[in-house]
Tab-separated table of C-alpha atoms and ligand atoms in Angstrom:
chain	number	residue	atom	x	y	z
P	1	MET	CA	77.108	49.530	71.510
P	2	SER	CA	75.278	48.203	68.465
P	3	ASN	CA	73.318	44.980	68.474
P	4	LEU	CA	73.787	41.872	66.392
P	5	ILE	CA	70.608	39.952	65.718
P	6	PHE	CA	70.108	36.431	64.394
P	7	LYS	CA	66.553	35.887	63.174
P	8	ASN	CA	64.483	33.040	61.689
P	9	ILE	CA	66.810	30.365	63.079
P	10	ALA	CA	65.261	27.042	61.961
P	11	GLN	CA	66.378	25.300	65.165
P	12	LEU	CA	67.953	27.226	68.026
P	13	VAL	CA	69.582	24.780	70.437
P	14	THR	CA	69.720	26.867	73.593
P	15	MET	CA	70.884	24.256	76.168
P	16	ARG	CA	69.100	26.570	78.646
P	17	GLY	CA	69.097	25.103	82.149
P	18	PRO	CA	71.224	24.885	85.247
P	19	ASN	CA	74.894	25.861	84.924
P	20	ARG	CA	76.117	22.486	86.091
P	21	LEU	CA	76.811	19.011	84.775
P	22	ARG	CA	73.701	17.553	83.105
P	23	LYS	CA	73.535	13.923	84.157
P	24	GLY	CA	71.667	10.803	83.080
P	25	GLN	CA	68.255	11.590	81.588
P	26	GLU	CA	68.927	15.335	81.891
P	27	MET	CA	71.277	14.981	78.935
P	28	ARG	CA	68.187	14.598	76.739
P	29	ASP	CA	66.393	17.634	78.175
P	30	VAL	CA	67.481	19.979	75.425
P	31	GLU	CA	65.464	23.058	74.561
P	32	ILE	CA	65.159	23.590	70.823
P	33	LEU	CA	63.348	26.734	69.681
P	34	GLU	CA	61.904	26.663	66.165
P	35	ASN	CA	62.055	29.988	64.301
P	36	GLY	CA	64.276	31.367	67.027
P	37	TYR	CA	66.173	34.592	67.459
P	38	VAL	CA	69.236	35.672	69.436
P	39	VAL	CA	70.258	39.218	70.262
P	40	VAL	CA	73.909	39.977	71.029
P	41	GLN	CA	75.376	43.168	72.435
P	42	GLY	CA	79.163	43.371	72.305
P	43	ASP	CA	80.349	39.935	73.404
P	44	THR	CA	77.231	38.991	75.376
P	45	ILE	CA	73.835	37.444	74.652
P	46	ILE	CA	71.104	39.844	75.803
P	47	ASP	CA	67.923	38.124	74.604
P	48	ILE	CA	66.658	34.964	72.967
P	49	GLY	CA	63.197	33.915	71.855
P	50	THR	CA	61.031	32.971	68.901
P	51	GLY	CA	59.260	34.866	66.129
P	52	ASP	CA	59.831	38.598	65.749
P	53	GLY	CA	60.548	39.569	69.372
P	54	TYR	CA	63.950	40.723	68.144
P	55	ARG	CA	62.376	43.779	66.514
P	56	ASN	CA	62.494	45.732	69.792
P	57	TYR	CA	66.275	45.746	69.542
P	58	MET	CA	66.588	47.112	66.018
P	59	ASP	CA	68.102	50.492	65.326
P	60	ASN	CA	70.109	51.999	62.463
P	61	ASN	CA	73.329	50.281	63.508
P	62	THR	CA	71.892	46.838	64.041
P	63	GLU	CA	73.356	44.024	61.979
P	64	VAL	CA	70.736	41.388	61.209
P	65	VAL	CA	71.679	37.872	60.138
P	66	ASP	CA	68.921	35.846	58.504
P	67	ALA	CA	69.453	32.266	59.723
P	68	SER	CA	66.558	30.705	57.803
P	69	GLY	CA	67.159	27.022	57.208
P	70	LEU	CA	70.080	26.905	59.661
P	71	VAL	CA	70.659	25.328	63.061
P	72	MET	CA	72.373	27.349	65.787
P	73	THR	CA	74.189	25.807	68.745
P	74	PRO	CA	76.430	27.214	71.457
P	75	GLY	CA	80.118	27.262	70.468
P	76	LEU	CA	81.428	23.714	70.864
P	77	VAL	CA	83.840	22.880	73.666
P	78	ASP	CA	86.670	20.418	72.984
P	79	SER	CA	87.641	19.615	76.563
P	80	HIS	CA	90.491	17.135	75.994
P	81	THR	CA	93.312	17.800	73.525
P	82	HIS	CA	97.089	17.521	73.333
P	83	LEU	CA	97.152	20.599	71.089
P	84	VAL	CA	100.762	21.790	71.331
P	85	HIS	CA	103.346	19.316	70.054
P	86	GLY	CA	106.170	18.947	67.558
P	87	GLY	CA	106.013	16.709	64.495
P	88	SER	CA	103.680	13.852	63.682
P	89	ARG	CA	103.720	10.048	63.936
P	90	GLU	CA	102.554	8.780	60.561
P	91	HIS	CA	105.577	6.470	60.406
P	92	GLU	CA	104.075	4.447	63.277
P	93	LEU	CA	100.977	3.698	61.217
P	94	THR	CA	102.545	0.680	59.493
P	95	MET	CA	103.590	-0.765	62.897
P	96	LYS	CA	100.003	-0.314	64.062
P	97	LEU	CA	98.640	-2.021	60.953
P	98	GLU	CA	101.047	-4.910	61.554
P	99	GLY	CA	99.483	-5.462	64.953
P	100	TYR	CA	101.712	-3.554	67.388
P	101	SER	CA	99.608	-1.976	70.137
P	102	TYR	CA	99.781	1.602	71.414
P	103	LEU	CA	101.726	0.409	74.461
P	104	ASP	CA	104.036	-1.850	72.374
P	105	ILE	CA	105.072	1.230	70.389
P	106	LEU	CA	105.604	3.289	73.568
P	107	ARG	CA	107.669	0.459	75.092
P	108	ALA	CA	109.904	0.515	72.004
P	109	GLY	CA	110.656	4.206	72.606
P	110	GLY	CA	108.062	5.460	70.101
P	111	GLY	CA	104.584	6.838	70.737
P	112	ILE	CA	104.586	9.673	73.253
P	113	LEU	CA	108.397	9.439	73.492
P	114	ASN	CA	108.697	9.939	69.738
P	115	THR	CA	106.697	13.178	70.064
P	116	VAL	CA	108.757	14.197	73.114
P	117	LYS	CA	111.964	14.055	71.033
P	118	LYS	CA	110.371	16.202	68.339
P	119	THR	CA	108.780	18.679	70.749
P	120	ARG	CA	112.080	19.219	72.561
P	121	LYS	CA	113.759	20.064	69.247
P	122	THR	CA	111.014	22.341	67.907
P	123	SER	CA	111.308	26.098	68.523
P	124	PHE	CA	108.653	28.133	70.322
P	125	GLU	CA	107.721	29.839	67.041
P	126	ASP	CA	107.345	26.585	65.121
P	127	LEU	CA	105.256	25.007	67.902
P	128	TYR	CA	103.119	28.126	67.916
P	129	GLU	CA	102.550	28.085	64.149
P	130	LYS	CA	101.688	24.385	64.118
P	131	ALA	CA	99.236	24.635	67.027
P	132	LYS	CA	97.687	27.749	65.473
P	133	LYS	CA	96.942	25.815	62.283
P	134	SER	CA	95.182	23.170	64.346
P	135	LEU	CA	93.171	25.794	66.222
P	136	ASP	CA	92.123	27.292	62.884
P	137	ILE	CA	90.889	23.878	61.773
P	138	MET	CA	89.082	23.368	65.076
P	139	VAL	CA	87.230	26.668	64.910
P	140	CYS	CA	86.217	25.925	61.303
P	141	PHE	CA	84.502	22.804	62.664
P	142	GLY	CA	82.673	24.846	65.330
P	143	THR	CA	84.970	24.585	68.370
P	144	THR	CA	85.293	27.853	70.289
P	145	THR	CA	86.925	26.646	73.531
P	146	VAL	CA	89.754	24.107	73.734
P	147	GLU	CA	91.495	22.424	76.621
P	148	ALA	CA	95.210	21.929	75.855
P	149	LYS	CA	97.641	19.712	77.741
P	150	SER	CA	101.402	19.828	77.989
P	151	GLY	CA	103.230	16.526	78.403
P	152	TYR	CA	105.564	16.280	75.412
P	153	GLY	CA	108.502	17.896	77.154
P	154	LEU	CA	108.925	15.768	80.253
P	155	ASP	CA	111.618	18.223	81.302
P	156	PHE	CA	111.242	21.653	82.837
P	157	ASP	CA	112.144	23.811	79.822
P	158	THR	CA	110.020	21.990	77.265
P	159	GLU	CA	106.946	21.631	79.468
P	160	ILE	CA	107.109	25.377	80.125
P	161	LYS	CA	107.653	26.054	76.407
P	162	GLN	CA	104.478	24.124	75.557
P	163	LEU	CA	102.454	25.951	78.212
P	164	GLU	CA	103.815	29.329	77.077
P	165	VAL	CA	102.776	28.525	73.494
P	166	ALA	CA	99.247	27.751	74.716
P	167	LYS	CA	99.209	31.009	76.677
P	168	ARG	CA	100.318	33.069	73.687
P	169	LEU	CA	97.676	31.374	71.513
P	170	ASN	CA	95.019	32.103	74.095
P	171	ASP	CA	95.988	35.779	73.873
P	172	SER	CA	96.240	35.987	70.083
P	173	HIS	CA	93.700	33.508	68.694
P	174	PRO	CA	89.929	33.920	69.016
P	175	VAL	CA	89.499	30.404	70.407
P	176	ASP	CA	89.805	30.284	74.207
P	177	ILE	CA	92.370	27.864	75.579
P	178	VAL	CA	92.206	26.260	79.004
P	179	SER	CA	95.649	24.931	79.920
P	180	THR	CA	96.495	21.695	81.677
P	181	PHE	CA	99.921	20.664	82.955
P	182	MET	CA	100.562	17.020	82.150
P	183	GLY	CA	104.191	16.455	83.091
P	184	ALA	CA	103.111	12.953	84.137
P	185	HIS	CA	102.328	11.807	80.598
P	186	ALA	CA	105.108	9.178	80.290
P	187	TYR	CA	108.470	8.409	81.873
P	188	PRO	CA	111.183	9.910	79.647
P	189	GLU	CA	113.964	7.605	78.394
P	190	GLU	CA	116.448	9.088	80.876
P	191	TYR	CA	114.232	8.224	83.899
P	192	LYS	CA	112.923	4.868	82.671
P	193	HIS	CA	114.596	3.139	85.600
P	194	ASN	CA	114.253	5.904	88.154
P	195	HIS	CA	110.592	6.731	88.541
P	196	ASP	CA	110.995	8.374	91.935
P	197	ALA	CA	113.437	10.940	90.588
P	198	PHE	CA	111.112	11.820	87.704
P	199	LEU	CA	108.111	12.200	89.997
P	200	GLU	CA	110.088	14.748	92.003
P	201	ILE	CA	110.968	16.651	88.815
P	202	VAL	CA	107.272	16.864	87.900
P	203	ILE	CA	106.358	18.016	91.386
P	204	LYS	CA	109.072	20.697	91.355
P	205	MET	CA	107.447	22.233	88.261
P	206	LEU	CA	104.093	22.733	89.993
P	207	PRO	CA	104.841	25.902	91.996
P	208	TYR	CA	106.508	27.607	89.008
P	209	ILE	CA	103.527	26.846	86.747
P	210	LYS	CA	101.108	28.049	89.403
P	211	GLU	CA	103.000	31.287	90.092
P	212	HIS	CA	103.212	32.111	86.392
P	213	ASN	CA	99.592	31.216	85.795
P	214	LEU	CA	100.548	28.747	83.064
P	215	ALA	CA	97.933	26.083	83.789
P	216	GLU	CA	94.643	25.715	85.671
P	217	PHE	CA	94.510	21.928	85.639
P	218	CYS	CA	96.898	19.053	86.291
P	219	ASP	CA	96.403	15.681	84.575
P	220	VAL	CA	98.105	12.256	84.811
P	221	PHE	CA	98.170	9.280	82.428
P	222	CYS	CA	97.106	6.645	84.983
P	223	GLU	CA	97.655	3.375	83.116
P	224	ARG	CA	99.412	0.039	83.535
P	225	GLU	CA	103.042	0.484	82.330
P	226	VAL	CA	102.699	4.278	82.482
P	227	PHE	CA	101.823	5.928	85.855
P	228	SER	CA	100.686	3.436	88.496
P	229	TYR	CA	97.830	4.010	90.931
P	230	ASP	CA	100.240	5.188	93.653
P	231	GLU	CA	102.329	7.360	91.327
P	232	SER	CA	99.233	9.004	89.804
P	233	ARG	CA	97.710	9.630	93.183
P	234	TYR	CA	100.949	11.105	94.511
P	235	ILE	CA	101.219	13.634	91.660
P	236	LEU	CA	97.574	14.676	91.815
P	237	GLU	CA	97.655	15.067	95.619
P	238	LYS	CA	100.612	17.432	95.310
P	239	ALA	CA	98.963	19.341	92.464
P	240	LYS	CA	95.804	19.735	94.498
P	241	ALA	CA	97.805	21.112	97.412
P	242	TYR	CA	99.242	23.765	95.051
P	243	GLY	CA	95.710	24.744	94.017
P	244	PHE	CA	95.406	23.012	90.641
P	245	LYS	CA	92.082	21.582	89.516
P	246	LEU	CA	92.470	17.956	88.539
P	247	LYS	CA	91.855	15.653	85.592
P	248	ILE	CA	92.862	12.047	85.052
P	249	HIS	CA	93.410	9.784	82.025
P	250	ALA	CA	91.370	6.881	83.351
P	251	ASP	CA	90.913	3.284	82.169
P	252	GLU	CA	91.944	3.840	78.545
P	253	MET	CA	93.547	0.385	78.141
P	254	ASP	CA	93.104	-1.160	81.566
P	255	SER	CA	91.372	-0.374	84.838
P	256	ILE	CA	93.894	0.200	87.643
P	257	GLY	CA	91.850	2.357	90.000
P	258	ALA	CA	91.853	5.763	88.301
P	259	VAL	CA	88.165	6.318	89.096
P	260	ASP	CA	88.899	5.758	92.764
P	261	ILE	CA	91.586	8.473	92.589
P	262	ALA	CA	89.176	10.785	90.728
P	263	CYS	CA	86.508	10.341	93.415
P	264	THR	CA	88.723	10.651	96.460
P	265	LEU	CA	90.699	13.666	95.193
P	266	GLY	CA	87.747	15.368	93.502
P	267	CYS	CA	88.865	15.428	89.863
P	268	VAL	CA	86.762	17.690	87.640
P	269	SER	CA	86.828	15.071	84.884
P	270	ALA	CA	87.896	11.476	84.308
P	271	ASP	CA	88.726	10.908	80.657
P	272	HIS	CA	88.574	7.873	78.298
P	273	LEU	CA	86.773	5.397	80.628
P	274	VAL	CA	86.859	2.610	78.039
P	275	GLU	CA	87.647	-0.258	80.413
P	276	THR	CA	85.829	1.156	83.444
P	277	LYS	CA	84.006	-1.327	85.658
P	278	ASP	CA	80.237	-0.882	85.887
P	279	GLU	CA	80.330	-0.203	89.638
P	280	ASP	CA	82.615	2.765	88.973
P	281	PHE	CA	79.938	4.451	86.834
P	282	THR	CA	77.816	4.918	89.956
P	283	LYS	CA	80.777	6.513	91.743
P	284	LEU	CA	81.415	8.970	88.905
P	285	ALA	CA	77.729	9.947	88.922
P	286	LYS	CA	77.611	10.371	92.685
P	287	HIS	CA	80.680	12.627	92.736
P	288	ASP	CA	79.547	14.798	89.771
P	289	ILE	CA	82.738	13.992	87.870
P	290	VAL	CA	82.532	14.722	84.151
P	291	ALA	CA	82.903	11.435	82.246
P	292	ASN	CA	84.825	12.691	79.230
P	293	LEU	CA	84.584	10.190	76.362
P	294	LEU	CA	86.943	10.159	73.364
P	295	PRO	CA	85.509	7.842	70.712
P	296	ALA	CA	87.846	9.050	67.936
P	297	THR	CA	90.682	7.433	69.904
P	298	SER	CA	88.868	4.075	70.048
P	299	PHE	CA	88.182	4.420	66.331
P	300	ASN	CA	91.785	5.269	65.481
P	301	LEU	CA	93.300	2.533	67.664
P	302	ASN	CA	90.615	0.051	66.634
P	303	LYS	CA	89.795	-0.624	70.286
P	304	ASN	CA	86.731	-0.932	72.469
P	305	TYR	CA	84.347	2.000	72.894
P	306	ALA	CA	83.243	3.402	76.250
P	307	LYS	CA	79.886	2.112	77.480
P	308	ALA	CA	78.103	5.418	77.128
P	309	ARG	CA	74.578	3.967	77.375
P	310	GLN	CA	75.247	2.244	80.697
P	311	MET	CA	76.919	5.389	81.971
P	312	ILE	CA	73.908	7.542	81.115
P	313	GLU	CA	71.516	4.973	82.598
P	314	MET	CA	73.542	4.980	85.791
P	315	GLY	CA	73.314	8.764	86.026
P	316	CYS	CA	76.701	9.929	84.721
P	317	GLY	CA	77.209	13.287	82.999
P	318	LEU	CA	79.118	12.806	79.742
P	319	ALA	CA	81.315	15.140	77.719
P	320	LEU	CA	82.832	14.277	74.321
P	321	SER	CA	86.205	15.464	73.010
P	322	THR	CA	88.604	14.857	70.138
P	323	ASP	CA	91.683	13.915	72.249
P	324	TYR	CA	93.507	15.585	69.345
P	325	ASN	CA	97.106	14.301	69.507
P	326	PRO	CA	99.689	13.010	67.010
P	327	GLY	CA	99.404	9.370	68.096
P	328	SER	CA	96.051	7.976	69.119
P	329	SER	CA	93.764	10.666	67.667
P	330	PRO	CA	95.224	12.784	64.893
P	331	THR	CA	92.071	14.774	64.159
P	332	GLU	CA	90.785	18.218	65.145
P	333	ASN	CA	87.269	17.413	63.939
P	334	ILE	CA	84.771	17.547	66.812
P	335	GLN	CA	81.870	16.863	64.424
P	336	LEU	CA	83.428	13.486	63.573
P	337	VAL	CA	83.544	12.784	67.318
P	338	MET	CA	79.848	13.679	67.547
P	339	GLN	CA	79.059	11.341	64.676
P	340	LEU	CA	81.090	8.496	66.208
P	341	ALA	CA	79.241	9.117	69.463
P	342	GLY	CA	76.013	8.469	67.593
P	343	LEU	CA	77.207	5.510	65.534
P	344	LYS	CA	79.457	3.781	68.079
P	345	LEU	CA	78.398	4.989	71.534
P	346	LYS	CA	74.670	4.941	70.680
P	347	MET	CA	74.184	8.425	72.067
P	348	THR	CA	71.248	10.444	70.741
P	349	PRO	CA	71.753	13.810	68.991
P	350	LYS	CA	70.438	15.655	72.071
P	351	GLU	CA	72.781	13.789	74.410
P	352	ILE	CA	75.652	14.462	72.026
P	353	LEU	CA	74.910	18.187	71.911
P	354	THR	CA	74.775	18.327	75.718
P	355	ALA	CA	78.150	16.570	75.832
P	356	VAL	CA	79.936	19.047	73.536
P	357	THR	CA	78.390	22.204	75.004
P	358	ILE	CA	77.383	22.599	78.658
P	359	ASN	CA	79.011	19.378	79.868
P	360	GLY	CA	82.207	20.211	77.969
P	361	ALA	CA	82.100	23.620	79.643
P	362	CYS	CA	81.803	21.821	83.008
P	363	ALA	CA	84.901	19.749	82.144
P	364	VAL	CA	86.919	22.997	81.908
P	365	LYS	CA	85.036	24.795	84.690
P	366	ARG	CA	83.577	27.431	82.364
P	367	GLU	CA	79.905	26.496	82.816
P	368	LYS	CA	78.952	29.951	84.079
P	369	GLU	CA	80.300	31.729	80.967
P	370	ILE	CA	79.784	29.333	78.044
P	371	GLY	CA	78.051	26.096	77.023
P	372	SER	CA	74.539	27.458	76.481
P	373	ILE	CA	72.759	30.256	74.641
P	374	GLU	CA	71.303	32.236	77.523
P	375	VAL	CA	71.073	35.841	78.562
P	376	GLY	CA	74.352	36.910	80.158
P	377	LYS	CA	76.496	34.231	78.568
P	378	LYS	CA	79.249	34.849	76.015
P	379	ALA	CA	78.102	35.075	72.423
P	380	ASP	CA	79.972	31.959	71.233
P	381	LEU	CA	77.633	30.725	68.512
P	382	VAL	CA	77.768	28.270	65.626
P	383	LEU	CA	75.485	28.287	62.594
P	384	PHE	CA	75.276	24.895	60.905
P	385	ALA	CA	73.981	24.444	57.356
P	386	VAL	CA	71.713	21.564	58.341
P	387	PRO	CA	67.903	21.448	58.588
P	388	ASN	CA	67.820	19.917	62.086
P	389	ILE	CA	70.089	18.498	64.795
P	390	ASP	CA	69.595	14.868	63.728
P	391	TYR	CA	71.149	15.702	60.366
P	392	LEU	CA	74.334	16.869	62.091
P	393	VAL	CA	74.989	13.381	63.439
P	394	TYR	CA	73.548	11.493	60.473
P	395	HIS	CA	75.520	12.921	57.536
P	396	PHE	CA	79.001	12.035	58.703
P	397	GLY	CA	82.587	12.862	57.799
P	398	ILE	CA	81.994	16.346	56.406
P	399	ASN	CA	81.950	19.826	57.892
P	400	HIS	CA	78.437	21.207	58.441
P	401	VAL	CA	79.552	24.610	59.780
P	402	LYS	CA	78.448	27.720	57.976
P	403	ASP	CA	79.558	30.521	60.316
P	404	VAL	CA	81.163	30.738	63.754
P	405	TYR	CA	80.926	33.696	66.140
P	406	LYS	CA	83.308	34.053	69.067
P	407	ASN	CA	82.560	36.678	71.725
P	408	GLY	CA	80.014	38.184	69.331
P	409	LYS	CA	82.500	38.480	66.425
P	410	LEU	CA	82.331	36.592	63.158
P	411	VAL	CA	85.499	34.430	63.041
P	412	VAL	CA	84.549	31.807	60.420
P	413	HIS	CA	82.412	32.639	57.392
P	414	ASN	CA	81.324	29.899	54.964
P	415	GLN	CA	83.922	27.625	56.603
P	416	VAL	CA	86.771	30.075	55.997
P	417	ILE	CA	88.697	31.819	58.785
P	418	CYS	CA	87.991	35.569	58.826
P	419	TYR	CA	89.217	36.795	62.215
P	420	GLU	CA	91.739	39.607	62.520
P	421	GLU	CA	95.131	38.613	63.930
P	422	GLU	CA	95.998	40.189	67.273
F	501	IZC	O1	100.689	11.251	72.150
F	501	IZC	O2	99.907	9.263	72.402
F	501	IZC	N1	96.864	8.621	75.249
F	501	IZC	N2	98.313	10.162	75.685
F	501	IZC	C1	97.534	9.197	76.339
F	501	IZC	C2	98.134	10.178	74.426
F	501	IZC	C3	97.202	9.191	74.119
F	501	IZC	C4	98.795	11.092	73.485
F	501	IZC	C5	99.859	10.468	72.637
F	502	ZN	ZN1	94.697	12.406	76.292
């Protein structure tokens, strides 16, 4: 097997360290090697260092990439998206501008329910093509692993269709997809007045999804007017019993006890955390739950931002994700999220990089394989055309990617997709 060598990397952000959630001050402990090199064999990193130590690995077949003037980071992890869905919701923008809230629109049968109608009507092929376009955009911005939720079917056939689309994409697209079943995303029109019956429908899907290996995680939208504390807890308890790992949409608009559910049931991540009470930060830290923050959603809905600084001071481990969805965060751009994290959450570039690499990997339970540039890990690597990591957060709203490598293969070159279709 021939080697692939990156040499003269201006700043190599290794994220070397323990394969676990980096919490509190640890989020700033980021190793940056100046004039670094990385050696890849097949899909795996076999050496890293500085200077010309790479020379030992050179033979006639070696491909050498000169990364002078570039920054290299691990492939970015977008650990919260609603990737697979039909249609879009631009026609709700005017309502939003007129002052209707996210929940007002949902109450009127729009919002998630608007996307449910469209997703039910859209064919497998069309859902696949649309989600593939989004994945292509994501990888062009440096994302190499994506978590993808269902939750726009709210009936057996459509939830399964969404999960099957994600599975097919995982097989055919270079980006890795980690699937989450989110049947408890909203109550569909037909069960608006019969919550108990809908909860049973969601629970009946769990064994099928588990047997067919269609999702690793189960998630619930725990929110006033959506799934109550008891309803959320009930679903997640059942999912846990079937062997799903858990996530929870927590405190996006209001705090109704989602963090308590996350701590008692052992959720891997609690996501949003905008209205979380300060005492709950300590609980998240103590239980090693990934606090997954989604500032593009706050930006898009013109709402409050999560209190990232307090969270870090209280010892939490933060991830950052796009929340890509057609309603509250119609963007695939993880770099914009990183820049909002700097501007609005007051996170430092090192904390931000920790959040979108190793901590994002923790949010999808892939911390042993990805999230850092270390010997033995997958060669998921991004080259950014910036002089240093501060620049990545400072110059906002544009794409800084030059090239992206997934499993040791070049998949984006000069911001253009170049992978071979499988
Ligand atoms: O489609 O509105 N928050 N779920 C919970 C979403 C946003 C997605 C949507
Ligand atoms: Zn979400």
